[in-house]
CSV table of C-alpha atoms and ligand atoms in Angstrom, one decimal:
chain,number,residue,atom,x,y,z
A,1,MET,CA,-41.4,-26.0,144.7
A,2,GLN,CA,-42.9,-29.4,144.2
A,3,PHE,CA,-43.2,-31.5,141.1
A,4,ALA,CA,-45.9,-34.1,140.3
A,5,ASN,CA,-43.3,-36.3,138.6
A,6,VAL,CA,-39.9,-36.7,139.9
A,7,PRO,CA,-37.5,-39.0,138.1
A,8,ARG,CA,-36.6,-42.0,140.2
A,9,HIS,CA,-33.2,-42.4,138.5
A,10,ILE,CA,-31.3,-39.6,136.7
A,11,GLY,CA,-28.1,-40.1,134.8
A,12,PHE,CA,-25.9,-37.0,134.3
A,13,ILE,CA,-23.4,-36.8,131.5
A,14,MET,CA,-21.3,-34.1,133.1
A,15,ASP,CA,-19.9,-32.4,130.0
A,16,GLY,CA,-18.2,-29.1,129.3
A,17,ASN,CA,-15.6,-28.8,132.0
A,18,GLY,CA,-12.9,-28.1,129.5
A,19,ARG,CA,-14.8,-25.5,127.5
A,20,TRP,CA,-16.0,-23.8,130.8
A,21,ALA,CA,-12.3,-23.4,131.7
A,22,LYS,CA,-11.3,-22.3,128.2
A,23,LEU,CA,-14.0,-19.6,128.2
A,24,LYS,CA,-12.4,-18.2,131.4
A,25,GLY,CA,-8.9,-18.4,130.0
A,26,GLN,CA,-8.0,-21.2,132.4
A,27,PRO,CA,-6.4,-24.6,131.9
A,28,ARG,CA,-8.8,-27.6,131.5
A,29,ALA,CA,-7.8,-28.9,134.9
A,30,LYS,CA,-9.5,-25.9,136.5
A,31,GLY,CA,-12.7,-26.9,134.7
A,32,HIS,CA,-12.5,-30.4,136.1
A,33,ILE,CA,-12.0,-29.0,139.7
A,34,ALA,CA,-15.0,-26.7,139.2
A,35,GLY,CA,-17.0,-29.6,137.8
A,36,LEU,CA,-16.2,-31.8,140.8
A,37,ASN,CA,-17.3,-28.9,143.1
A,38,ARG,CA,-20.8,-29.1,141.5
A,39,VAL,CA,-21.3,-32.7,142.3
A,40,ASP,CA,-22.3,-32.5,146.0
A,41,ASP,CA,-24.6,-29.6,145.3
A,42,VAL,CA,-26.4,-31.6,142.6
A,43,LEU,CA,-26.7,-34.6,144.9
A,44,GLN,CA,-28.2,-32.3,147.6
A,45,LEU,CA,-30.7,-31.1,145.0
A,46,CYS,CA,-31.6,-34.6,144.1
A,47,GLN,CA,-32.2,-35.4,147.8
A,48,LYS,CA,-34.2,-32.1,148.2
A,49,TYR,CA,-36.5,-32.9,145.2
A,50,GLY,CA,-36.8,-36.6,145.9
A,51,VAL,CA,-34.7,-38.3,143.3
A,52,GLN,CA,-33.6,-41.7,144.6
A,53,TYR,CA,-30.9,-42.9,142.2
A,54,VAL,CA,-28.2,-40.8,140.5
A,55,SER,CA,-25.7,-42.1,138.0
A,56,LEU,CA,-22.8,-39.8,137.1
A,57,PHE,CA,-20.5,-40.3,134.1
A,58,VAL,CA,-17.1,-39.7,135.5
A,59,PHE,CA,-14.7,-41.4,133.0
A,60,SER,CA,-15.6,-43.2,129.9
A,61,THR,CA,-13.9,-46.1,128.2
A,62,GLU,CA,-13.2,-43.7,125.4
A,63,ASN,CA,-11.6,-41.1,127.7
A,64,TRP,CA,-8.3,-43.1,127.7
A,65,SER,CA,-7.5,-41.3,124.5
A,66,ARG,CA,-7.0,-38.0,126.4
A,67,PRO,CA,-3.5,-36.8,127.3
A,68,GLN,CA,-2.1,-38.9,130.2
A,69,SER,CA,-1.7,-35.8,132.4
A,70,GLU,CA,-5.4,-35.1,132.1
A,71,ILE,CA,-6.3,-38.7,132.9
A,72,ASP,CA,-4.0,-38.6,136.0
A,73,HIS,CA,-5.7,-35.4,137.2
A,74,LEU,CA,-9.2,-36.9,136.7
A,75,PHE,CA,-8.2,-40.0,138.7
A,76,ASP,CA,-6.6,-37.7,141.4
A,77,LEU,CA,-9.9,-35.8,141.7
A,78,ALA,CA,-11.9,-39.1,141.9
A,79,ARG,CA,-9.6,-40.5,144.5
A,80,SER,CA,-9.8,-37.4,146.7
A,81,TYR,CA,-13.6,-37.3,146.3
A,82,LEU,CA,-14.1,-40.9,147.3
A,83,LYS,CA,-11.8,-40.5,150.4
A,84,LYS,CA,-14.5,-38.3,152.0
A,85,SER,CA,-16.4,-41.4,153.2
A,86,LYS,CA,-17.7,-39.6,156.3
A,87,SER,CA,-19.5,-37.1,154.3
A,88,PHE,CA,-21.4,-39.9,152.3
A,89,LEU,CA,-22.3,-41.6,155.6
A,90,LYS,CA,-23.5,-38.3,157.1
A,91,ARG,CA,-25.8,-37.8,154.0
A,92,ASP,CA,-26.9,-41.4,154.1
A,93,ILE,CA,-25.6,-41.9,150.5
A,94,LYS,CA,-24.9,-45.3,149.2
A,95,VAL,CA,-22.0,-45.2,146.7
A,96,LEU,CA,-21.8,-47.8,143.9
A,97,VAL,CA,-19.2,-47.8,141.1
A,98,SER,CA,-19.9,-49.1,137.6
A,99,GLY,CA,-17.0,-49.9,135.2
A,100,LYS,CA,-13.9,-51.9,134.6
A,101,LYS,CA,-11.4,-52.0,137.4
A,102,GLU,CA,-8.6,-53.0,135.0
A,103,ARG,CA,-6.3,-50.1,134.0
A,104,LEU,CA,-7.4,-48.0,137.0
A,105,PRO,CA,-4.7,-47.0,139.4
A,106,GLN,CA,-4.5,-49.4,142.4
A,107,ASP,CA,-5.1,-46.8,145.0
A,108,LEU,CA,-8.2,-45.6,143.2
A,109,VAL,CA,-9.5,-49.2,143.1
A,110,TYR,CA,-8.8,-49.4,146.8
A,111,GLU,CA,-10.9,-46.3,147.5
A,112,ILE,CA,-13.7,-47.6,145.3
A,113,GLU,CA,-13.9,-50.8,147.2
A,114,LYS,CA,-13.7,-49.1,150.5
A,115,ILE,CA,-16.4,-46.6,149.9
A,116,GLN,CA,-18.8,-49.2,148.5
A,117,GLN,CA,-18.3,-51.3,151.6
A,118,GLN,CA,-18.6,-48.4,154.0
A,119,THR,CA,-21.8,-47.0,152.6
A,120,LYS,CA,-23.6,-50.3,151.7
A,121,ASP,CA,-26.3,-49.7,154.3
A,122,CYS,CA,-27.1,-46.1,153.4
A,123,LYS,CA,-30.6,-45.6,152.2
A,124,SER,CA,-31.4,-42.0,151.4
A,125,LEU,CA,-29.8,-41.8,147.9
A,126,VAL,CA,-27.9,-44.3,145.7
A,127,LEU,CA,-25.0,-42.7,143.8
A,128,ASN,CA,-23.7,-44.8,140.9
A,129,LEU,CA,-20.3,-43.5,139.7
A,130,CYS,CA,-19.5,-44.6,136.2
A,131,ILE,CA,-15.7,-44.8,136.1
A,132,ASN,CA,-13.8,-46.5,133.2
A,133,TYR,CA,-17.4,-47.1,132.1
A,134,GLY,CA,-18.9,-47.9,128.7
A,135,GLY,CA,-22.4,-48.9,127.9
A,136,ARG,CA,-21.3,-51.4,125.3
A,137,ASP,CA,-18.6,-52.8,127.5
A,138,GLU,CA,-21.2,-53.3,130.3
A,139,ILE,CA,-23.4,-55.3,128.0
A,140,VAL,CA,-20.5,-57.5,126.8
A,141,HIS,CA,-19.4,-58.0,130.4
A,142,ALA,CA,-22.9,-59.1,131.4
A,143,VAL,CA,-23.3,-61.5,128.5
A,144,THR,CA,-19.9,-63.0,129.0
A,145,LYS,CA,-20.8,-63.8,132.6
A,146,ILE,CA,-24.1,-65.3,131.6
A,147,LEU,CA,-22.5,-67.5,129.0
A,148,LEU,CA,-19.9,-68.7,131.5
A,149,LEU,CA,-22.7,-69.7,133.9
A,150,GLY,CA,-24.5,-71.4,131.1
A,151,LYS,CA,-27.6,-69.4,131.7
A,152,GLN,CA,-30.3,-68.4,129.2
A,153,ILE,CA,-29.7,-65.0,127.6
A,154,ASP,CA,-32.7,-62.7,127.8
A,155,GLU,CA,-33.4,-59.1,128.8
A,156,LYS,CA,-34.0,-60.0,132.5
A,157,THR,CA,-30.7,-61.9,132.8
A,158,ILE,CA,-28.7,-59.3,131.0
A,159,SER,CA,-30.2,-56.7,133.4
A,160,ALA,CA,-29.3,-58.9,136.4
A,161,TYR,CA,-25.7,-59.1,135.3
A,162,LEU,CA,-25.0,-55.4,134.6
A,163,TYR,CA,-22.4,-53.8,136.9
A,164,ASN,CA,-25.1,-52.8,139.4
A,165,GLN,CA,-28.7,-53.5,140.0
A,166,LEU,CA,-30.4,-50.1,139.4
A,167,PRO,CA,-33.9,-49.2,138.1
A,168,ASP,CA,-34.0,-48.0,134.5
A,169,LEU,CA,-33.0,-44.4,133.9
A,170,ASP,CA,-36.0,-42.1,133.8
A,171,LEU,CA,-34.0,-39.1,132.7
A,172,VAL,CA,-30.6,-38.7,131.0
A,173,VAL,CA,-29.2,-35.1,131.3
A,174,ARG,CA,-26.3,-33.9,129.2
A,175,THR,CA,-24.8,-30.4,129.8
A,176,SER,CA,-22.7,-28.3,127.4
A,177,GLY,CA,-25.0,-28.5,124.3
A,178,GLU,CA,-23.8,-31.8,123.0
A,179,MET,CA,-26.6,-34.1,122.0
A,180,ARG,CA,-25.4,-37.6,122.2
A,181,LEU,CA,-25.1,-40.5,124.7
A,182,SER,CA,-21.4,-41.1,124.2
A,183,ASN,CA,-21.8,-44.8,125.3
A,184,PHE,CA,-23.6,-43.9,128.6
A,185,MET,CA,-25.8,-46.6,130.2
A,186,LEU,CA,-27.2,-47.8,126.8
A,187,PHE,CA,-29.2,-50.7,128.3
A,188,GLN,CA,-30.7,-48.7,131.2
A,189,ALA,CA,-31.4,-45.6,129.0
A,190,ALA,CA,-33.7,-47.6,126.6
A,191,TYR,CA,-36.8,-45.6,127.6
A,192,ALA,CA,-35.2,-42.6,129.4
A,193,GLU,CA,-36.3,-39.1,128.6
A,194,LEU,CA,-33.4,-37.0,127.3
A,195,TYR,CA,-32.7,-33.5,128.4
A,196,PHE,CA,-29.9,-31.4,126.8
A,197,THR,CA,-28.9,-28.0,128.1
A,198,GLN,CA,-26.3,-25.5,126.8
A,199,VAL,CA,-25.1,-24.9,130.3
A,200,MET,CA,-21.6,-26.2,131.1
A,201,TRP,CA,-21.5,-28.7,133.9
A,202,PRO,CA,-19.6,-26.4,136.3
A,203,ASP,CA,-22.5,-23.9,136.0
A,204,PHE,CA,-25.3,-26.5,136.5
A,205,ASP,CA,-27.1,-25.0,139.5
A,206,GLU,CA,-30.6,-25.1,141.2
A,207,LYS,CA,-32.1,-22.9,138.5
A,208,GLU,CA,-31.0,-25.4,135.8
A,209,PHE,CA,-32.1,-28.3,138.0
A,210,VAL,CA,-35.6,-26.9,138.2
A,211,CYS,CA,-35.7,-26.2,134.4
A,212,MET,CA,-34.7,-29.9,134.0
A,213,LEU,CA,-37.6,-31.0,136.2
A,214,GLU,CA,-40.0,-28.7,134.5
A,215,SER,CA,-39.1,-30.1,131.2
A,216,TYR,CA,-39.4,-33.7,132.5
A,217,ASN,CA,-42.9,-32.9,133.9
A,218,LYS,CA,-44.1,-31.8,130.4
A,219,ARG,CA,-43.1,-35.2,128.9
A,220,GLU,CA,-45.7,-37.9,128.3
A,221,ARG,CA,-44.2,-41.3,128.9
A,222,LYS,CA,-46.1,-43.8,126.9
A,223,PHE,CA,-43.7,-46.7,126.7
A,224,GLY,CA,-45.1,-47.8,123.4
A,225,ASP,CA,-48.7,-47.6,124.5
A,226,ILE,CA,-51.2,-44.9,123.5
A,227,LYS,CA,-52.9,-42.2,125.7
A,228,ILE,CA,-55.5,-43.6,128.1
A,229,ASN,CA,-58.2,-41.3,126.6
A,230,GLU,CA,-57.5,-42.5,123.1
A,231,LYS,CA,-58.2,-46.2,124.0
B,1,LIG,C1,-16.5,-33.6,130.9
B,1,LIG,O1,-15.9,-32.5,130.5
B,1,LIG,C2,-15.7,-34.4,132.0
B,1,LIG,C3,-15.1,-35.6,131.5
B,1,LIG,C4,-15.2,-36.1,130.3
B,1,LIG,C5,-14.2,-36.3,132.4
B,1,LIG,P1,-14.9,-32.5,129.3
B,1,LIG,O2,-13.5,-32.6,129.7
B,1,LIG,O3,-15.4,-33.4,128.2
B,1,LIG,O4,-15.1,-31.0,128.7
B,1,LIG,P2,-15.2,-30.5,127.2
B,1,LIG,O5,-16.2,-31.3,126.5
B,1,LIG,O6,-13.8,-30.7,126.7
B,1,LIG,O7,-15.6,-29.1,127.3
B,2,LIG,C1,-18.6,-38.1,128.0
B,2,LIG,O1,-18.1,-36.9,127.7
B,2,LIG,C2,-17.9,-38.8,129.1
B,2,LIG,C3,-18.0,-38.2,130.4
B,2,LIG,C4,-18.8,-37.1,130.7
B,2,LIG,C5,-17.3,-38.8,131.4
B,2,LIG,P1,-17.0,-36.7,126.5
B,2,LIG,O2,-16.7,-35.3,126.5
B,2,LIG,O3,-15.8,-37.6,126.8
B,2,LIG,O4,-17.7,-37.2,125.2
B,2,LIG,P2,-17.6,-36.9,123.7
B,2,LIG,O5,-16.1,-37.1,123.4
B,2,LIG,O6,-17.9,-35.4,123.5
B,2,LIG,O7,-18.5,-37.8,123.0
B,3,LIG,MG1,-16.6,-33.3,126.6
């Protein structure tokens, strides 16, 4: 199946791991493991359909309010995922990480720096992992840097000092039926199409991916303009 319009950059708010597990009578941790197991399949689908940039919301600046045992488990999963550097190289995936390094465990920061360095020349897909990430924090971080450098503050400069240089989001997807951004890529999502599905992240498969692209293809993106035939 081919689509006329494929989003260049998709952001996934991977939500519903906990509820997915609860529905199965399992601990939340099992939901996070199942959620992580979805990630590579979704990346493969992005490559198959021609998406070039993928941002994944892994851990928000607000997620620190969760129990420490859950936080530790999420970081354990992130660490083990990033350790598979060969698999990223094999798939030609460039890994970037957005977010504050402070507060993250040292060994996770080490893996983050290593994978970014190892995959820096990969070209087929850019994977931006948002870890200890908040959209407001990112904007404050950028503006602080610009002020320190004594530069002019405008949209272009703020964009240039965000955690990573990525094109604007074309599509933001949130699973599990919640309809909010939860502080995800606020600057980059300014003109993104939004797609919400009831499906929990661990169940987000090719069928859901195709539904998402079908919905995106029905959207008319006008960016403040009016339709060409109305001019
Ligand atoms: C999303 O699933 C994963 C992270 C926030 C890390 P949740 O853990 O938020 O799952 P629910 O929303 O409780 O079902
Ligand atoms: C957003 O999900 C953060 C991630 C997916 C990492 P949450 O489950 O933390 O968001 P809220 O609490 O429902 O807004
Ligand atoms: Mg949630």
